[in-house]
XYZ file of C-alpha atoms in Angstrom:
265
model
C -8.257 160.417 6.324
C -10.278 157.250 5.711
C -12.039 158.835 2.710
C -8.794 160.032 1.191
C -8.708 158.856 -2.469
C -4.915 158.677 -2.596
C -3.715 155.083 -2.896
C -7.214 153.733 -3.684
C -8.938 152.668 -6.896
C -11.530 155.133 -8.135
C -13.627 155.327 -11.281
C -12.735 158.462 -13.208
C -15.642 160.912 -13.556
C -17.244 161.058 -17.001
C -17.992 164.760 -16.640
C -17.790 167.815 -14.413
C -17.914 166.708 -10.770
C -16.505 169.066 -8.110
C -17.670 166.679 -5.379
C -14.570 164.517 -5.982
C -12.300 167.287 -4.672
C -11.049 166.274 -1.226
C -9.756 168.744 1.406
C -6.813 167.994 3.683
C -6.406 170.124 6.803
C -3.026 171.839 6.972
C -1.047 172.725 10.091
C -0.793 176.507 10.194
C 2.165 178.174 11.895
C 1.830 181.737 13.273
C 3.983 184.188 11.334
C 4.599 181.793 8.405
C 3.272 183.031 5.064
C 3.669 182.085 1.417
C 1.904 180.214 -1.353
C 1.532 176.813 -2.984
C 1.849 176.669 -6.774
C 0.521 173.604 -8.585
C 1.063 172.877 -12.282
C -1.017 170.225 -14.050
C 0.340 169.281 -17.471
C -2.500 166.932 -18.485
C -5.415 169.380 -18.712
C -8.031 168.924 -21.415
C -11.595 170.060 -22.072
C -14.036 170.451 -25.002
C -14.794 173.695 -26.810
C -18.332 174.722 -27.710
C -18.243 172.529 -30.839
C -17.113 169.510 -28.850
C -13.517 169.538 -30.102
C -10.921 168.546 -27.471
C -8.643 171.297 -26.204
C -5.385 171.024 -24.257
C -3.558 173.252 -21.827
C -1.203 173.550 -18.864
C -2.921 174.558 -15.650
C -1.212 176.785 -13.071
C -2.998 177.113 -9.758
C -1.529 179.148 -6.904
C -3.192 179.687 -3.551
C -2.490 181.208 -0.161
C -0.377 179.148 2.264
C -2.554 180.628 4.986
C -5.596 178.679 3.791
C -6.979 176.164 6.270
C -6.764 173.293 3.787
C -4.918 171.973 0.767
C -6.558 170.012 -2.024
C -5.550 166.340 -2.100
C -3.589 165.555 -5.272
C -5.438 162.462 -6.522
C -8.804 164.127 -6.008
C -7.591 167.038 -8.145
C -6.537 164.576 -10.873
C -9.975 162.972 -10.771
C -11.637 166.394 -10.977
C -9.479 167.452 -13.933
C -10.102 164.108 -15.634
C -13.828 164.792 -15.569
C -13.331 168.208 -17.184
C -11.984 166.435 -20.305
C -15.610 165.602 -21.212
C -17.135 169.025 -20.545
C -17.728 171.893 -22.959
C -16.515 175.390 -22.054
C -16.852 178.497 -24.238
C -13.287 179.623 -23.464
C -10.209 178.845 -21.392
C -11.082 181.894 -19.300
C -14.423 180.372 -18.366
C -12.699 177.135 -17.349
C -10.205 179.111 -15.232
C -13.117 180.731 -13.392
C -14.799 177.367 -12.729
C -11.596 175.771 -11.380
C -10.879 178.828 -9.213
C -14.391 178.657 -7.739
C -14.329 174.910 -7.046
C -10.797 174.636 -5.651
C -11.189 177.947 -3.836
C -14.159 176.499 -1.965
C -11.919 173.645 -0.775
C -8.850 175.627 0.335
C -10.576 178.760 1.682
C -10.045 181.270 3.110
C -7.470 183.256 1.177
C -6.716 184.082 -2.432
C -6.436 181.712 -5.395
C -5.045 182.437 -8.864
C -5.760 180.076 -11.792
C -4.161 180.359 -15.234
C -4.303 178.126 -18.316
C -1.604 178.196 -21.019
C -2.838 176.865 -24.361
C -0.700 175.145 -27.045
C 0.151 178.364 -28.884
C 1.911 179.489 -25.705
C 3.705 176.224 -24.894
C 6.990 177.230 -26.573
C 7.349 180.277 -24.340
C 5.915 178.657 -21.216
C 8.194 179.282 -18.246
C 11.690 178.595 -19.608
C 13.467 175.889 -17.648
C 16.151 177.316 -15.366
C 18.315 176.471 -12.393
C 18.244 178.340 -9.075
C 20.269 181.565 -8.923
C 22.038 180.470 -5.781
C 25.130 178.711 -4.448
C 24.924 174.896 -4.589
C 25.208 172.838 -1.420
C 25.534 169.514 -3.226
C 29.197 170.042 -4.107
C 30.134 169.762 -0.418
C 32.051 166.592 0.422
C 30.326 165.747 3.702
C 29.939 162.456 5.544
C 26.483 161.341 6.668
C 26.021 158.624 9.281
C 22.234 158.308 9.230
C 19.139 160.007 7.910
C 17.132 160.653 11.051
C 15.417 164.027 10.763
C 17.272 166.337 13.149
C 16.917 170.162 13.263
C 19.940 170.225 15.632
C 22.102 169.743 12.527
C 21.454 173.441 11.780
C 23.882 176.017 13.185
C 25.341 179.426 12.355
C 28.641 181.319 12.393
C 29.179 184.823 13.761
C 29.556 186.625 10.411
C 26.456 188.207 8.895
C 25.648 187.503 5.243
C 22.850 187.774 2.708
C 22.828 184.769 0.395
C 20.850 182.103 -1.415
C 21.669 178.384 -1.159
C 20.121 175.377 -2.842
C 20.167 171.587 -2.901
C 18.663 169.079 -5.340
C 18.778 166.303 -2.741
C 15.544 166.673 -0.801
C 13.669 163.374 -0.720
C 10.503 162.788 1.299
C 7.773 160.172 1.114
C 4.024 160.454 0.682
C 2.355 159.959 4.086
C -0.379 157.835 2.473
C 1.333 155.711 -0.207
C 4.988 155.934 0.937
C 5.989 156.747 -2.648
C 9.103 158.952 -2.829
C 8.864 162.637 -3.690
C 11.884 164.622 -4.882
C 12.548 168.336 -4.698
C 15.047 171.140 -5.050
C 15.161 173.392 -1.983
C 16.076 177.065 -2.277
C 16.926 178.919 0.961
C 17.299 182.698 0.810
C 18.157 184.586 3.982
C 19.942 187.482 5.639
C 21.589 187.045 9.032
C 24.302 185.036 10.729
C 25.828 182.686 8.155
C 24.268 179.240 8.180
C 26.803 176.424 8.283
C 26.430 174.921 4.829
C 27.486 171.374 5.707
C 24.943 171.276 8.521
C 22.206 172.654 6.265
C 22.933 169.987 3.660
C 22.880 167.238 6.290
C 19.610 168.613 7.643
C 17.943 168.631 4.219
C 19.178 165.096 3.467
C 17.877 163.918 6.850
C 14.346 164.167 5.413
C 15.045 161.109 3.274
C 12.457 158.935 5.047
C 10.260 161.739 6.381
C 6.555 161.330 5.561
C 4.797 164.555 4.650
C 2.882 166.425 1.981
C 5.004 168.909 0.019
C 3.298 171.899 1.610
C 3.862 170.717 5.170
C 7.480 169.747 4.452
C 8.269 173.259 3.211
C 6.572 174.800 6.258
C 8.540 172.767 8.762
C 11.865 173.367 6.949
C 11.125 177.079 7.183
C 10.167 176.746 10.853
C 13.292 174.734 11.721
C 15.687 177.147 9.990
C 13.925 180.163 11.493
C 13.975 178.641 14.973
C 17.548 177.329 14.970
C 19.325 180.026 12.934
C 17.142 183.089 13.650
C 17.875 184.989 10.416
C 16.693 188.566 9.954
C 14.865 187.562 6.769
C 14.145 184.093 5.399
C 12.326 182.370 2.572
C 12.252 178.668 1.698
C 11.007 177.327 -1.628
C 10.591 173.603 -2.323
C 10.352 172.794 -6.042
C 8.840 169.295 -6.058
C 9.243 167.289 -9.255
C 6.328 166.076 -11.317
C 4.321 163.025 -10.237
C 1.111 161.971 -11.956
C 1.333 164.949 -14.301
C 1.444 167.522 -11.478
C 4.361 169.371 -9.891
C 4.094 171.432 -6.706
C 6.176 174.429 -5.672
C 5.706 175.468 -2.039
C 7.059 178.846 -0.881
C 7.272 180.018 2.717
C 8.410 183.395 4.047
C 7.904 185.814 6.913
C 5.694 188.392 5.176
C 2.207 188.194 3.709
C 1.997 187.588 -0.040
C -0.661 187.965 -2.718
C -1.128 186.414 -6.144
C 1.110 189.180 -7.570
C 4.032 187.876 -5.496
C 4.030 184.325 -6.911
C 7.377 183.498 -8.551
C 6.613 181.278 -11.532
C 10.104 179.861 -11.922
C 10.078 176.281 -13.257
C 13.224 174.268 -12.637
C 14.753 171.796 -15.068
C 13.507 168.759 -13.148
C 9.942 170.021 -13.150
């Protein structure tokens, strides 16, 4: 990762330059599916007359892709677009889908731009429709990442649980990243105190949002063996971009992307 732009000083492009996009190889897990949804709130471009335009970019792509796009390189790429003329937002969507798609391939990619006349109705802020874990009065001795904290009871349930307490750190800059984690499953009841301790044990764990969500899914699936399972990590905004990573046990397409935006995003 010596060429990785994250944590380094770079001159912002003065125009369209897809060469600044930087791929990061992801660790793929057999039988783990899902998507990564990125939202960039600082998108701008020029219309055909040269007048600046503004929008919110949503970009979702297949969690089965071999790579992710590195976040700072995406910011640099989008910064360059602020000086380029496009005949329509639809044309810009197609260009971004082509350029980012070439980085993260193979798999599907879905790009959407919401313009100012749609801002008021853009993804109302909500909270997870699930039972909170953070009300549990549990004692924590340390924050060493430990999947053995996960366990189950004998009774079978179907439920959704969430916590706002996930904290990880960027593996390059060590800056903290914060997220809400939503766990939906059917199977032997997961011990809630243990699940909360497990999620909080990531407090010093270094990982990109996508990889963190994948290994949380893998740990819960391996330790608790539910019949069905999905894990969604709603990472809060940093540098004008938030990331929502979703992992599950069945293949998904662009039609399956849940575009929920939580209050902290």
